[in-house]
C-alpha atoms as a PDB file:
ATOM      1  CA  UNK A   1     117.087  37.821 236.501  1.00  0.00           C
ATOM      2  CA  UNK A   2     117.426  35.607 233.425  1.00  0.00           C
ATOM      3  CA  UNK A   3     118.116  32.642 235.712  1.00  0.00           C
ATOM      4  CA  UNK A   4     114.789  33.245 237.451  1.00  0.00           C
ATOM      5  CA  UNK A   5     112.946  33.729 234.156  1.00  0.00           C
ATOM      6  CA  UNK A   6     114.304  30.408 232.870  1.00  0.00           C
ATOM      7  CA  UNK A   7     112.407  28.676 235.709  1.00  0.00           C
ATOM      8  CA  UNK A   8     109.063  29.868 234.344  1.00  0.00           C
ATOM      9  CA  UNK A   9     106.242  27.383 234.774  1.00  0.00           C
ATOM     10  CA  UNK A  10     103.759  26.727 231.955  1.00  0.00           C
ATOM     11  CA  UNK A  11     100.974  29.310 231.864  1.00  0.00           C
ATOM     12  CA  UNK A  12      98.430  26.507 231.527  1.00  0.00           C
ATOM     13  CA  UNK A  13      99.531  25.248 234.936  1.00  0.00           C
ATOM     14  CA  UNK A  14      99.595  28.786 236.329  1.00  0.00           C
ATOM     15  CA  UNK A  15      95.977  29.538 235.366  1.00  0.00           C
ATOM     16  CA  UNK A  16      94.517  26.036 235.766  1.00  0.00           C
ATOM     17  CA  UNK A  17      91.147  26.925 237.315  1.00  0.00           C
ATOM     18  CA  UNK A  18      90.603  23.435 238.713  1.00  0.00           C
ATOM     19  CA  UNK A  19      93.515  24.045 241.123  1.00  0.00           C
ATOM     20  CA  UNK A  20      92.001  27.150 242.728  1.00  0.00           C
ATOM     21  CA  UNK A  21      90.430  26.240 246.055  1.00  0.00           C
ATOM     22  CA  UNK A  22      89.679  28.064 249.285  1.00  0.00           C
ATOM     23  CA  UNK A  23      92.247  27.121 251.957  1.00  0.00           C
ATOM     24  CA  UNK A  24      90.784  25.154 254.850  1.00  0.00           C
ATOM     25  CA  UNK A  25      93.036  26.511 257.618  1.00  0.00           C
ATOM     26  CA  UNK A  26      95.522  29.267 258.405  1.00  0.00           C
ATOM     27  CA  UNK A  27      98.573  26.941 258.387  1.00  0.00           C
ATOM     28  CA  UNK A  28      97.507  25.741 254.942  1.00  0.00           C
ATOM     29  CA  UNK A  29      97.429  29.375 253.736  1.00  0.00           C
ATOM     30  CA  UNK A  30     101.019  29.826 254.882  1.00  0.00           C
ATOM     31  CA  UNK A  31     102.142  26.571 253.283  1.00  0.00           C
ATOM     32  CA  UNK A  32     100.390  27.379 249.988  1.00  0.00           C
ATOM     33  CA  UNK A  33     101.726  30.906 249.921  1.00  0.00           C
ATOM     34  CA  UNK A  34     105.397  29.950 250.326  1.00  0.00           C
ATOM     35  CA  UNK A  35     105.208  26.923 248.045  1.00  0.00           C
ATOM     36  CA  UNK A  36     103.470  28.887 245.289  1.00  0.00           C
ATOM     37  CA  UNK A  37     105.915  31.800 245.639  1.00  0.00           C
ATOM     38  CA  UNK A  38     108.791  29.415 245.108  1.00  0.00           C
ATOM     39  CA  UNK A  39     107.158  27.438 242.312  1.00  0.00           C
ATOM     40  CA  UNK A  40     105.717  30.367 240.312  1.00  0.00           C
ATOM     41  CA  UNK A  41     108.417  32.952 241.073  1.00  0.00           C
ATOM     42  CA  UNK A  42     109.266  33.534 237.399  1.00  0.00           C
ATOM     43  CA  UNK A  43     105.597  33.821 236.418  1.00  0.00           C
ATOM     44  CA  UNK A  44     105.059  36.447 239.111  1.00  0.00           C
ATOM     45  CA  UNK A  45     108.124  38.352 237.874  1.00  0.00           C
ATOM     46  CA  UNK A  46     106.742  38.287 234.315  1.00  0.00           C
ATOM     47  CA  UNK A  47     103.444  39.723 235.602  1.00  0.00           C
ATOM     48  CA  UNK A  48     105.360  42.538 237.327  1.00  0.00           C
ATOM     49  CA  UNK A  49     107.411  43.266 234.198  1.00  0.00           C
ATOM     50  CA  UNK A  50     104.277  43.194 232.047  1.00  0.00           C
ATOM     51  CA  UNK A  51     102.582  45.766 234.274  1.00  0.00           C
ATOM     52  CA  UNK A  52     105.739  47.899 234.212  1.00  0.00           C
ATOM     53  CA  UNK A  53     105.898  47.831 230.404  1.00  0.00           C
ATOM     54  CA  UNK A  54     102.161  48.593 230.215  1.00  0.00           C
ATOM     55  CA  UNK A  55     102.682  51.680 232.392  1.00  0.00           C
ATOM     56  CA  UNK A  56     105.601  52.861 230.264  1.00  0.00           C
ATOM     57  CA  UNK A  57     103.632  52.447 227.049  1.00  0.00           C
ATOM     58  CA  UNK A  58     100.558  54.251 228.364  1.00  0.00           C
ATOM     59  CA  UNK A  59     102.550  57.137 229.852  1.00  0.00           C
ATOM     60  CA  UNK A  60     104.824  58.715 227.213  1.00  0.00           C
ATOM     61  CA  UNK A  61     106.269  61.293 229.610  1.00  0.00           C
ATOM     62  CA  UNK A  62     107.254  58.534 232.040  1.00  0.00           C
ATOM     63  CA  UNK A  63     108.873  56.667 229.153  1.00  0.00           C
ATOM     64  CA  UNK A  64     110.785  59.856 228.314  1.00  0.00           C
ATOM     65  CA  UNK A  65     111.903  60.181 231.952  1.00  0.00           C
ATOM     66  CA  UNK A  66     113.137  56.577 232.013  1.00  0.00           C
ATOM     67  CA  UNK A  67     115.046  57.047 228.743  1.00  0.00           C
ATOM     68  CA  UNK A  68     116.671  60.270 229.992  1.00  0.00           C
ATOM     69  CA  UNK A  69     117.644  58.702 233.325  1.00  0.00           C
ATOM     70  CA  UNK A  70     119.043  55.622 231.557  1.00  0.00           C
ATOM     71  CA  UNK A  71     121.110  57.872 229.315  1.00  0.00           C
ATOM     72  CA  UNK A  72     122.444  59.818 232.318  1.00  0.00           C
ATOM     73  CA  UNK A  73     123.355  56.627 234.173  1.00  0.00           C
ATOM     74  CA  UNK A  74     125.065  55.193 231.074  1.00  0.00           C
ATOM     75  CA  UNK A  75     126.959  58.437 230.576  1.00  0.00           C
ATOM     76  CA  UNK A  76     128.053  58.507 234.231  1.00  0.00           C
ATOM     77  CA  UNK A  77     129.303  54.914 234.368  1.00  0.00           C
ATOM     78  CA  UNK A  78     131.099  55.077 231.010  1.00  0.00           C
ATOM     79  CA  UNK A  79     133.721  57.557 232.208  1.00  0.00           C
ATOM     80  CA  UNK A  80     132.084  60.831 231.312  1.00  0.00           C
ATOM     81  CA  UNK A  81     134.198  63.924 230.836  1.00  0.00           C
ATOM     82  CA  UNK A  82     134.106  66.868 233.179  1.00  0.00           C
ATOM     83  CA  UNK A  83     131.171  69.254 232.924  1.00  0.00           C
ATOM     84  CA  UNK A  84     131.792  72.995 232.655  1.00  0.00           C
ATOM     85  CA  UNK A  85     129.388  75.859 233.249  1.00  0.00           C
ATOM     86  CA  UNK A  86     130.715  79.257 232.163  1.00  0.00           C
ATOM     87  CA  UNK A  87     134.339  78.119 232.313  1.00  0.00           C
ATOM     88  CA  UNK A  88     133.899  76.714 235.824  1.00  0.00           C
ATOM     89  CA  UNK A  89     134.341  72.944 236.127  1.00  0.00           C
ATOM     90  CA  UNK A  90     131.819  71.138 238.319  1.00  0.00           C
ATOM     91  CA  UNK A  91     133.274  68.553 240.704  1.00  0.00           C
ATOM     92  CA  UNK A  92     131.983  65.017 240.286  1.00  0.00           C
ATOM     93  CA  UNK A  93     129.830  65.180 243.446  1.00  0.00           C
ATOM     94  CA  UNK A  94     128.113  68.339 242.180  1.00  0.00           C
ATOM     95  CA  UNK A  95     127.479  66.706 238.811  1.00  0.00           C
ATOM     96  CA  UNK A  96     125.793  63.762 240.534  1.00  0.00           C
ATOM     97  CA  UNK A  97     123.746  66.121 242.719  1.00  0.00           C
ATOM     98  CA  UNK A  98     122.654  68.198 239.711  1.00  0.00           C
ATOM     99  CA  UNK A  99     121.621  65.132 237.698  1.00  0.00           C
ATOM    100  CA  UNK A 100     119.805  63.704 240.744  1.00  0.00           C
ATOM    101  CA  UNK A 101     117.805  66.894 241.260  1.00  0.00           C
ATOM    102  CA  UNK A 102     116.893  67.166 237.571  1.00  0.00           C
ATOM    103  CA  UNK A 103     115.870  63.495 237.353  1.00  0.00           C
ATOM    104  CA  UNK A 104     113.863  63.719 240.578  1.00  0.00           C
ATOM    105  CA  UNK A 105     111.928  66.689 239.201  1.00  0.00           C
ATOM    106  CA  UNK A 106     111.433  64.847 235.913  1.00  0.00           C
ATOM    107  CA  UNK A 107     110.081  61.724 237.650  1.00  0.00           C
ATOM    108  CA  UNK A 108     107.792  63.777 239.901  1.00  0.00           C
ATOM    109  CA  UNK A 109     106.383  65.561 236.853  1.00  0.00           C
ATOM    110  CA  UNK A 110     105.899  62.177 235.152  1.00  0.00           C
ATOM    111  CA  UNK A 111     103.959  61.010 238.238  1.00  0.00           C
ATOM    112  CA  UNK A 112     106.338  58.071 238.665  1.00  0.00           C
ATOM    113  CA  UNK A 113     105.482  57.606 242.350  1.00  0.00           C
ATOM    114  CA  UNK A 114     101.825  56.942 241.531  1.00  0.00           C
ATOM    115  CA  UNK A 115     102.817  54.504 238.793  1.00  0.00           C
ATOM    116  CA  UNK A 116     105.220  52.741 241.156  1.00  0.00           C
ATOM    117  CA  UNK A 117     102.573  52.307 243.847  1.00  0.00           C
ATOM    118  CA  UNK A 118     100.014  51.192 241.250  1.00  0.00           C
ATOM    119  CA  UNK A 119     102.399  48.551 239.859  1.00  0.00           C
ATOM    120  CA  UNK A 120     103.421  47.314 243.311  1.00  0.00           C
ATOM    121  CA  UNK A 121      99.857  47.284 244.624  1.00  0.00           C
ATOM    122  CA  UNK A 122      98.487  45.448 241.610  1.00  0.00           C
ATOM    123  CA  UNK A 123     101.342  42.939 241.605  1.00  0.00           C
ATOM    124  CA  UNK A 124     101.025  42.221 245.336  1.00  0.00           C
ATOM    125  CA  UNK A 125      97.262  41.768 244.975  1.00  0.00           C
ATOM    126  CA  UNK A 126      97.494  39.419 241.996  1.00  0.00           C
ATOM    127  CA  UNK A 127     100.397  37.429 243.430  1.00  0.00           C
ATOM    128  CA  UNK A 128      98.821  37.276 246.886  1.00  0.00           C
ATOM    129  CA  UNK A 129      95.465  36.002 245.664  1.00  0.00           C
ATOM    130  CA  UNK A 130      97.066  33.508 243.308  1.00  0.00           C
ATOM    131  CA  UNK A 131      99.533  32.237 245.919  1.00  0.00           C
ATOM    132  CA  UNK A 132      96.820  31.813 248.565  1.00  0.00           C
ATOM    133  CA  UNK A 133      94.066  30.284 246.459  1.00  0.00           C
ATOM    134  CA  UNK A 134      96.120  28.066 244.124  1.00  0.00           C
ATOM    135  CA  UNK A 135      96.181  24.600 245.685  1.00  0.00           C
ATOM    136  CA  UNK A 136      99.820  23.815 246.439  1.00  0.00           C
ATOM    137  CA  UNK A 137      99.012  20.107 246.759  1.00  0.00           C
ATOM    138  CA  UNK A 138      98.533  20.042 242.984  1.00  0.00           C
ATOM    139  CA  UNK A 139     102.177  21.063 242.563  1.00  0.00           C
ATOM    140  CA  UNK A 140     105.137  18.671 242.622  1.00  0.00           C
ATOM    141  CA  UNK A 141     106.112  17.665 246.158  1.00  0.00           C
ATOM    142  CA  UNK A 142     108.909  19.339 248.085  1.00  0.00           C
ATOM    143  CA  UNK A 143     111.937  17.089 248.464  1.00  0.00           C
ATOM    144  CA  UNK A 144     113.728  19.199 251.039  1.00  0.00           C
ATOM    145  CA  UNK A 145     111.705  20.271 254.117  1.00  0.00           C
ATOM    146  CA  UNK A 146     114.375  22.884 254.898  1.00  0.00           C
ATOM    147  CA  UNK A 147     113.205  24.953 251.910  1.00  0.00           C
ATOM    148  CA  UNK A 148     110.282  26.199 253.994  1.00  0.00           C
ATOM    149  CA  UNK A 149     111.665  26.747 257.491  1.00  0.00           C
ATOM    150  CA  UNK A 150     108.843  29.150 258.431  1.00  0.00           C
ATOM    151  CA  UNK A 151     106.122  26.565 257.869  1.00  0.00           C
ATOM    152  CA  UNK A 152     105.180  24.609 260.923  1.00  0.00           C
ATOM    153  CA  UNK A 153     102.708  21.752 261.008  1.00  0.00           C
ATOM    154  CA  UNK A 154     100.176  22.158 263.792  1.00  0.00           C
END
């Protein structure tokens, strides 16, 4: 993920209003979309992460659920000890099932599914509109035509 974030384009280029134009044809939409996705990939990822952080900050119970699940995952992968209930030791598979059920209930109560769909929907809308309406001809040219095998000139 850090490798992708290091390819971030300048925000002044990303929001340059003089480069937003209505595409003239359907093939141009496809070409713009794929070229912009490749060129602004890190910027789009930052938008997604920003929306995710915004949702965590504005929903304290969701933040609590994420912290608890992170703790459980860390505990599980760092060689946790066996778990006993009333002198009876739970097998590892039952421990995983118990934690999964508890975390699922916690995320449902935190309304995580609505937040997830809101983040994905907003990100897809923003990225889609930007990738379609940002004029790809204003970007540096593509050296390798094989980078966009799905684009066909008509």
